[in-house]
Coordinates of C-alpha atoms in Angstrom, one line a residue:
X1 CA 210.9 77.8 203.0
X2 CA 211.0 81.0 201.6
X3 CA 208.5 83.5 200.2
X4 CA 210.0 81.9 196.6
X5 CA 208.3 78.8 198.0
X6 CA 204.8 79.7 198.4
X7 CA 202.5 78.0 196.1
X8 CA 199.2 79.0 197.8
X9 CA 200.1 82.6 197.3
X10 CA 201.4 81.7 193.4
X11 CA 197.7 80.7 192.8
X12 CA 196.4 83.1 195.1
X13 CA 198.3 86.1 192.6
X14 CA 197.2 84.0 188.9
X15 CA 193.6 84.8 190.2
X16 CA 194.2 88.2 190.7
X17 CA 195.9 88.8 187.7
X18 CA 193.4 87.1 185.6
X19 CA 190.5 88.9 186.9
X20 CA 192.5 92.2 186.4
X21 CA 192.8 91.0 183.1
X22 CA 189.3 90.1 181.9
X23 CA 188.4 93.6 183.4
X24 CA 191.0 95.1 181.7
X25 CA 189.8 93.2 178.3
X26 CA 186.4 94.3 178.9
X27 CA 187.4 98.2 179.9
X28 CA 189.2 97.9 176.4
X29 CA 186.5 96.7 174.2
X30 CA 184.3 99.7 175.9
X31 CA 186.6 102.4 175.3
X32 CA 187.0 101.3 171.4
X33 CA 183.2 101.5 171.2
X34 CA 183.3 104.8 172.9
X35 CA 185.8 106.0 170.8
X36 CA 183.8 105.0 167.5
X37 CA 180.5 106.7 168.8
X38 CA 182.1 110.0 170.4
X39 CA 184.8 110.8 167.1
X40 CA 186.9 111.3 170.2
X41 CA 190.8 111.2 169.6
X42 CA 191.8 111.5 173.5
X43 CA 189.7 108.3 173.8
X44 CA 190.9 106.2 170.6
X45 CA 194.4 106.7 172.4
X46 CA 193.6 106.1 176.2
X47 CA 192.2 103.0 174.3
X48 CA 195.1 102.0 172.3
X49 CA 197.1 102.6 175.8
X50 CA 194.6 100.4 177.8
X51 CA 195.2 97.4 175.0
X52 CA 198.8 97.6 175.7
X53 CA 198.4 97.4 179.4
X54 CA 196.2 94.2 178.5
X55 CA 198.9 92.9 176.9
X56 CA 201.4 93.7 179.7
X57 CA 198.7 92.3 182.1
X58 CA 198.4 88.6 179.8
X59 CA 202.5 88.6 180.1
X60 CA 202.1 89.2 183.7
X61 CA 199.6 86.2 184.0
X62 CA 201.9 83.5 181.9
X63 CA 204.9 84.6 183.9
X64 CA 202.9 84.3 187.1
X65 CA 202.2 80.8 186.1
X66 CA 205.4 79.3 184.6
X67 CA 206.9 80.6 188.2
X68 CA 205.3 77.7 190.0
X69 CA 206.5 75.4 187.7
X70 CA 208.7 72.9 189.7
X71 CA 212.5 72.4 189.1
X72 CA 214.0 70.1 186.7
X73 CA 217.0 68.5 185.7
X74 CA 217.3 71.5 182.9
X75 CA 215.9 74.1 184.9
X76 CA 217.3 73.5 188.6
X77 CA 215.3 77.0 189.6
X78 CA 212.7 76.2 187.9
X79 CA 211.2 78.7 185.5
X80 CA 211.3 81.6 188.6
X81 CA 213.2 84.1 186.7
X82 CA 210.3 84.3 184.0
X83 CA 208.9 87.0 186.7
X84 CA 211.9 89.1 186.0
X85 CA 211.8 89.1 182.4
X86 CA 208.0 89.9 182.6
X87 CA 208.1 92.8 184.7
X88 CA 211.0 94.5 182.2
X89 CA 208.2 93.7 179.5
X90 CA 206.0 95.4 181.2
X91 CA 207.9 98.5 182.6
X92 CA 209.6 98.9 178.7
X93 CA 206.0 98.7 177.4
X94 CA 204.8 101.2 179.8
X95 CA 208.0 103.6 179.1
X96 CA 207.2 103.4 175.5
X97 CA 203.7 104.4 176.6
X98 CA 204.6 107.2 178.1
X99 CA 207.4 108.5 175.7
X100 CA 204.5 108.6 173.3
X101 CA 202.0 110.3 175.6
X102 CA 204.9 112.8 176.0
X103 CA 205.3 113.6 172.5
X104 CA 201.9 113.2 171.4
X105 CA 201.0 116.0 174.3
X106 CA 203.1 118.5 173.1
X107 CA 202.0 118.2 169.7
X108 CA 198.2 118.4 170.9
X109 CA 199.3 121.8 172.9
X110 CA 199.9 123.6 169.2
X111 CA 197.2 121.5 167.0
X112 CA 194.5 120.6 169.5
X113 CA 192.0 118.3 168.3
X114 CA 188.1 118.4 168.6
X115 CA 187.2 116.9 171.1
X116 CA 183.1 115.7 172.0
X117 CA 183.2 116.1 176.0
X118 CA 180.1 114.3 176.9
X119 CA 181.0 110.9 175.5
X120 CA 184.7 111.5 176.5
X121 CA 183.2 111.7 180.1
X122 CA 180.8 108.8 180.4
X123 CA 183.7 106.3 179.4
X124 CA 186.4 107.9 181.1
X125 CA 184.5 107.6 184.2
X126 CA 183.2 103.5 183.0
X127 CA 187.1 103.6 182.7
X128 CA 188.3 104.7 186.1
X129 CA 185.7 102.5 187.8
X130 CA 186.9 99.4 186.6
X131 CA 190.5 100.4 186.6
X132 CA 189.7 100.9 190.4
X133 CA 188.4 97.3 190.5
X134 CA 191.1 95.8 189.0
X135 CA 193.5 97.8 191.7
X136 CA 191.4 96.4 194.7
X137 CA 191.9 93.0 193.1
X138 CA 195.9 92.9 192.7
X139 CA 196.3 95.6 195.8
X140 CA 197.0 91.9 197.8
X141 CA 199.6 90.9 196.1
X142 CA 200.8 93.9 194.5
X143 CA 204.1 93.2 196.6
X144 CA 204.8 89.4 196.0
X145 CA 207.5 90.3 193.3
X146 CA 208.5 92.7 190.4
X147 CA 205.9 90.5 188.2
X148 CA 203.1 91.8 190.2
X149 CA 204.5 95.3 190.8
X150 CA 204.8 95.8 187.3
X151 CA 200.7 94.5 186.8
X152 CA 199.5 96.7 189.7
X153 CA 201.7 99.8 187.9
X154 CA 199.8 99.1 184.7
X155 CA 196.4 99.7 186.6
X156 CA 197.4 102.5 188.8
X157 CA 198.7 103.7 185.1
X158 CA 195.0 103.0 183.7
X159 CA 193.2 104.5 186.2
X160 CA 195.4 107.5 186.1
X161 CA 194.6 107.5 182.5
X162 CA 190.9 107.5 183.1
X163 CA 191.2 110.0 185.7
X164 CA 192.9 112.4 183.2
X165 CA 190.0 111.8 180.4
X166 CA 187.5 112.7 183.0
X167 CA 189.8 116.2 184.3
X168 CA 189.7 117.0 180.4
X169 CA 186.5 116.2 179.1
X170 CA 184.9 118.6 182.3
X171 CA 187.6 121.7 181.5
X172 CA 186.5 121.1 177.6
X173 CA 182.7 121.1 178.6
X174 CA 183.6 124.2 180.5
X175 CA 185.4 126.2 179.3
X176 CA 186.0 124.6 175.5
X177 CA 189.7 124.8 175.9
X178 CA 190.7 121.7 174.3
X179 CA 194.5 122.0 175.1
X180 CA 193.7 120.2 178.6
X181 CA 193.7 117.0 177.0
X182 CA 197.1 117.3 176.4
X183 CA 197.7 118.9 179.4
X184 CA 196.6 116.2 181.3
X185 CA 198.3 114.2 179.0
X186 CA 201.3 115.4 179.7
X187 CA 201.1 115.2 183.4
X188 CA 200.3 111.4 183.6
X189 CA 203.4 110.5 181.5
X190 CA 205.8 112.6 184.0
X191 CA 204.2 110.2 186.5
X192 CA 204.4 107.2 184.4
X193 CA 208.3 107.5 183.3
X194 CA 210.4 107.7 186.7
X195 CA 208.2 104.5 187.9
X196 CA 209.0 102.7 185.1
X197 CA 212.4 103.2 185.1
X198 CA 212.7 102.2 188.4
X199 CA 211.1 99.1 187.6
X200 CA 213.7 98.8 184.6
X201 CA 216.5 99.2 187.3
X202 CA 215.1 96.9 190.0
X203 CA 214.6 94.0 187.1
X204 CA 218.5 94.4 185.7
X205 CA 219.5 94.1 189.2
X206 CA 218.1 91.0 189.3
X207 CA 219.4 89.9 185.7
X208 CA 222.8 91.0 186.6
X209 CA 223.1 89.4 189.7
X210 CA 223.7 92.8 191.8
X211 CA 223.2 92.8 195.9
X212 CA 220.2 92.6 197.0
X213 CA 218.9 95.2 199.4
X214 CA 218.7 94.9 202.7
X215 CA 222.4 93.0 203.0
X216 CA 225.4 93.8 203.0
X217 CA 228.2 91.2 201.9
X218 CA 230.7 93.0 203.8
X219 CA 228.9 92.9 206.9
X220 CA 227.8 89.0 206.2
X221 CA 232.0 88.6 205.7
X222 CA 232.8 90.3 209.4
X223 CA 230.0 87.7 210.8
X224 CA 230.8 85.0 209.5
X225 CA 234.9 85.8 210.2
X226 CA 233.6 86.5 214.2
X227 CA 232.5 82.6 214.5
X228 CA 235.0 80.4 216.2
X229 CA 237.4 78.7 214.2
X230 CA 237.2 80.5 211.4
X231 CA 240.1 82.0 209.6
X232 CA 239.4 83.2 206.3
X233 CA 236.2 83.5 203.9
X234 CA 236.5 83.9 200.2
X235 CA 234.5 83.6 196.9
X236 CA 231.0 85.3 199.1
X237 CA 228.6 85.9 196.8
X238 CA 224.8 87.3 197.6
X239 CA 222.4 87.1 194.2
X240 CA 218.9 86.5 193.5
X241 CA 217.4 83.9 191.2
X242 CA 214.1 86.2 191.4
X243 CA 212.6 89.0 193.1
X244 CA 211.7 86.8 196.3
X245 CA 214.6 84.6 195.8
X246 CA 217.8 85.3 197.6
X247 CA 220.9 83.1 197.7
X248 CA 224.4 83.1 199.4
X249 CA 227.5 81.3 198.2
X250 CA 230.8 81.6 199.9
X251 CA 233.9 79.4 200.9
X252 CA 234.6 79.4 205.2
X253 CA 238.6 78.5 205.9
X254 CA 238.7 77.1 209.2
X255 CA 241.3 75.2 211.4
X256 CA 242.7 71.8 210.2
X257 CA 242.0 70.6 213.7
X258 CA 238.3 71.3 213.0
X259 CA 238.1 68.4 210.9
X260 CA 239.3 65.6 213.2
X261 CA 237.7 67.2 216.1
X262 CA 233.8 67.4 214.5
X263 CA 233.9 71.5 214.5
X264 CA 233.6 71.2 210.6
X265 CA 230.7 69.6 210.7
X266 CA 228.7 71.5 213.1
X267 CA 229.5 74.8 211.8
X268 CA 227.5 74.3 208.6
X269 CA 224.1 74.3 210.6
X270 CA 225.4 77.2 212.4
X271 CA 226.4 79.3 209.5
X272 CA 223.1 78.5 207.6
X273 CA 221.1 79.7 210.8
X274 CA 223.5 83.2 210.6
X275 CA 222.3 84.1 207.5
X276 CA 218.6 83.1 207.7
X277 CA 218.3 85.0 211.3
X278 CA 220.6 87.0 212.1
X279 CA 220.3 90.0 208.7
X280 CA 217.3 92.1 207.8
X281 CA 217.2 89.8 204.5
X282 CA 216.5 86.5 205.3
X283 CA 218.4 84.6 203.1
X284 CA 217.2 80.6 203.2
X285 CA 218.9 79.3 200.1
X286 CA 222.8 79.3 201.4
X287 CA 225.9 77.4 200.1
X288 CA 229.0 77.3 202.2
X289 CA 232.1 75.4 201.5
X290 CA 234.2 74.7 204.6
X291 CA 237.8 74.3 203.9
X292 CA 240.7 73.8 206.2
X293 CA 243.3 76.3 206.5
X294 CA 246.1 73.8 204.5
X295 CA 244.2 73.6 201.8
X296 CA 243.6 77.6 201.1
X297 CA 247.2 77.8 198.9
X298 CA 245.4 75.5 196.5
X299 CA 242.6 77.5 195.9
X300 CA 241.6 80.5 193.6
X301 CA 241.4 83.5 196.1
X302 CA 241.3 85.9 194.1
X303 CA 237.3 86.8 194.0
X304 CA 237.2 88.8 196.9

């Protein structure tokens, strides 16, 4: 079946999500100890950052796992939509992140701190190279689903982090203006905000069952109303239980004689097959409800 179906590349993602997280952990834990030795402000909050990207990275690695739980009676999807809710974690997390980096920077342009460079340096640069490991790691899988999106942000996010310690601690070293760190600052939340937000967007589309891209349910109605025999489709509706997950619903009116002469049944295959094949979305996971055409003044039409 689908991409929603794939348990190899399920497992595949946990690993990558838990060794981007033990690095993470371990990047963290070096940063604080950096941050105790140096005095260094810019680091004790490039620290405090990285823990929360650990945290976004742990949700992203229960969420990752709950996914491939199997349907039950309670949960007929299973727990898929878990992905969903763990990506907005993550993507509100890292907007808050960046709100603060914001405000903290423009604060740190009028009342710069003291800042010891040489320390600053040695763990921003311990910070970008394992920020650049955990990218190569999740870079696989970075587009199974808004779950891993949202992990592979938080690293791209770390290691622009790291990258922006490094910029600062040289200009300080240089030239001992310690307004770069906020500088810098600055700079990496303008890149962090519009991403998240878009990640925000994508996640409520999901949540509130919006069109998924790549479709249009117009275009599915004129294909569907070109097959022979049919007269009429109502109640179409194209939603996703996940990120990977896209599914169709819709009532097909068709002849009464389509019923005594076996059109009825063949049409189901046929429809199915339409709206696997025949669109830039595959969509695997369709319901149709054929209908014949006496019956339509007994149904609710009225969901166009």
């Amino acid at each position: 079946m689908g991409a929603g179906h794939d348990h190899g590349a399920g497992t595949s993602n946990r690993t990558r999500l838990l060794i981007a997280f033990i690095i993470t952990v371990g990047v963290v834990i070096a940063q604080a100890i950096g941050a105790i030795v140096t005095g260094s402000l810019a680091l004790l909050v490039d620290t405090a950052h990285m823990l929360t990207d650990s945290a976004g990275l742990l949700m992203a690695l229960l969420a990752a796992g709950l996914m491939q739980r199997p349907a039950t009676s309670k949960h007929s999807w299973g727990l898929k939509r878990t992905e969903v809710l763990s990506a907005m974690a993550q993507s509100s997390l890292l907007f808050a992140v960046g709100i603060y980096a914001l405000v903290e920077g423009v604060r740190r342009l009028f009342d710069p701190p003291e800042i010891q460079p040489t320390g600053l340096l040695i763990f921003g640069i311990i910070g970008l190279l394992a920020n650049l490991a955990a990218m190569v790691v999740l870079t696989g899988g970075r587009n199974s689903n808004l779950n891993m999106k949202a992990a592979f942000l938080e690293v791209v996010n770390d290691a622009l982090g790291s990258v922006g310690v490094i910029i600062s601690a040289i200009v300080i070293a240089l030239f001992g203006w310690y307004q770069a760190d906020a500088v810098v600052g600055i700079l990496i939340a303008l890149l962090i905000v519009p991403r998240t937000i878009i990640l925000l967007k994508a996640s409520l589309g999901v949540l509130l069952e919006s069109t998924p891209k790549g479709i249009d349910p117009e275009a599915v109605r004129a294909h569907i109303m070109a097959m022979e025999h049919v007269t009429a489709v109502h109640d179409l509706h194209i939603t996703r239980i996940s990120s990977d997950l896209p599914v169709l619903t819709a009532h097909v009116i068709v002849g009464d004689a389509c019923f005594r002469d076996g059109h009825a049944a063949e049409m189901l295959p046929a429809l199915q097959k339409c709206v696997a094949e025949h669109f830039e979305l595959s969509i695997e996971h369709s319901t149709f409800q054929i209908e014949p055409e006496s019956n339509i003044d007994e149904e609710h039409v009225h969901h166009h």
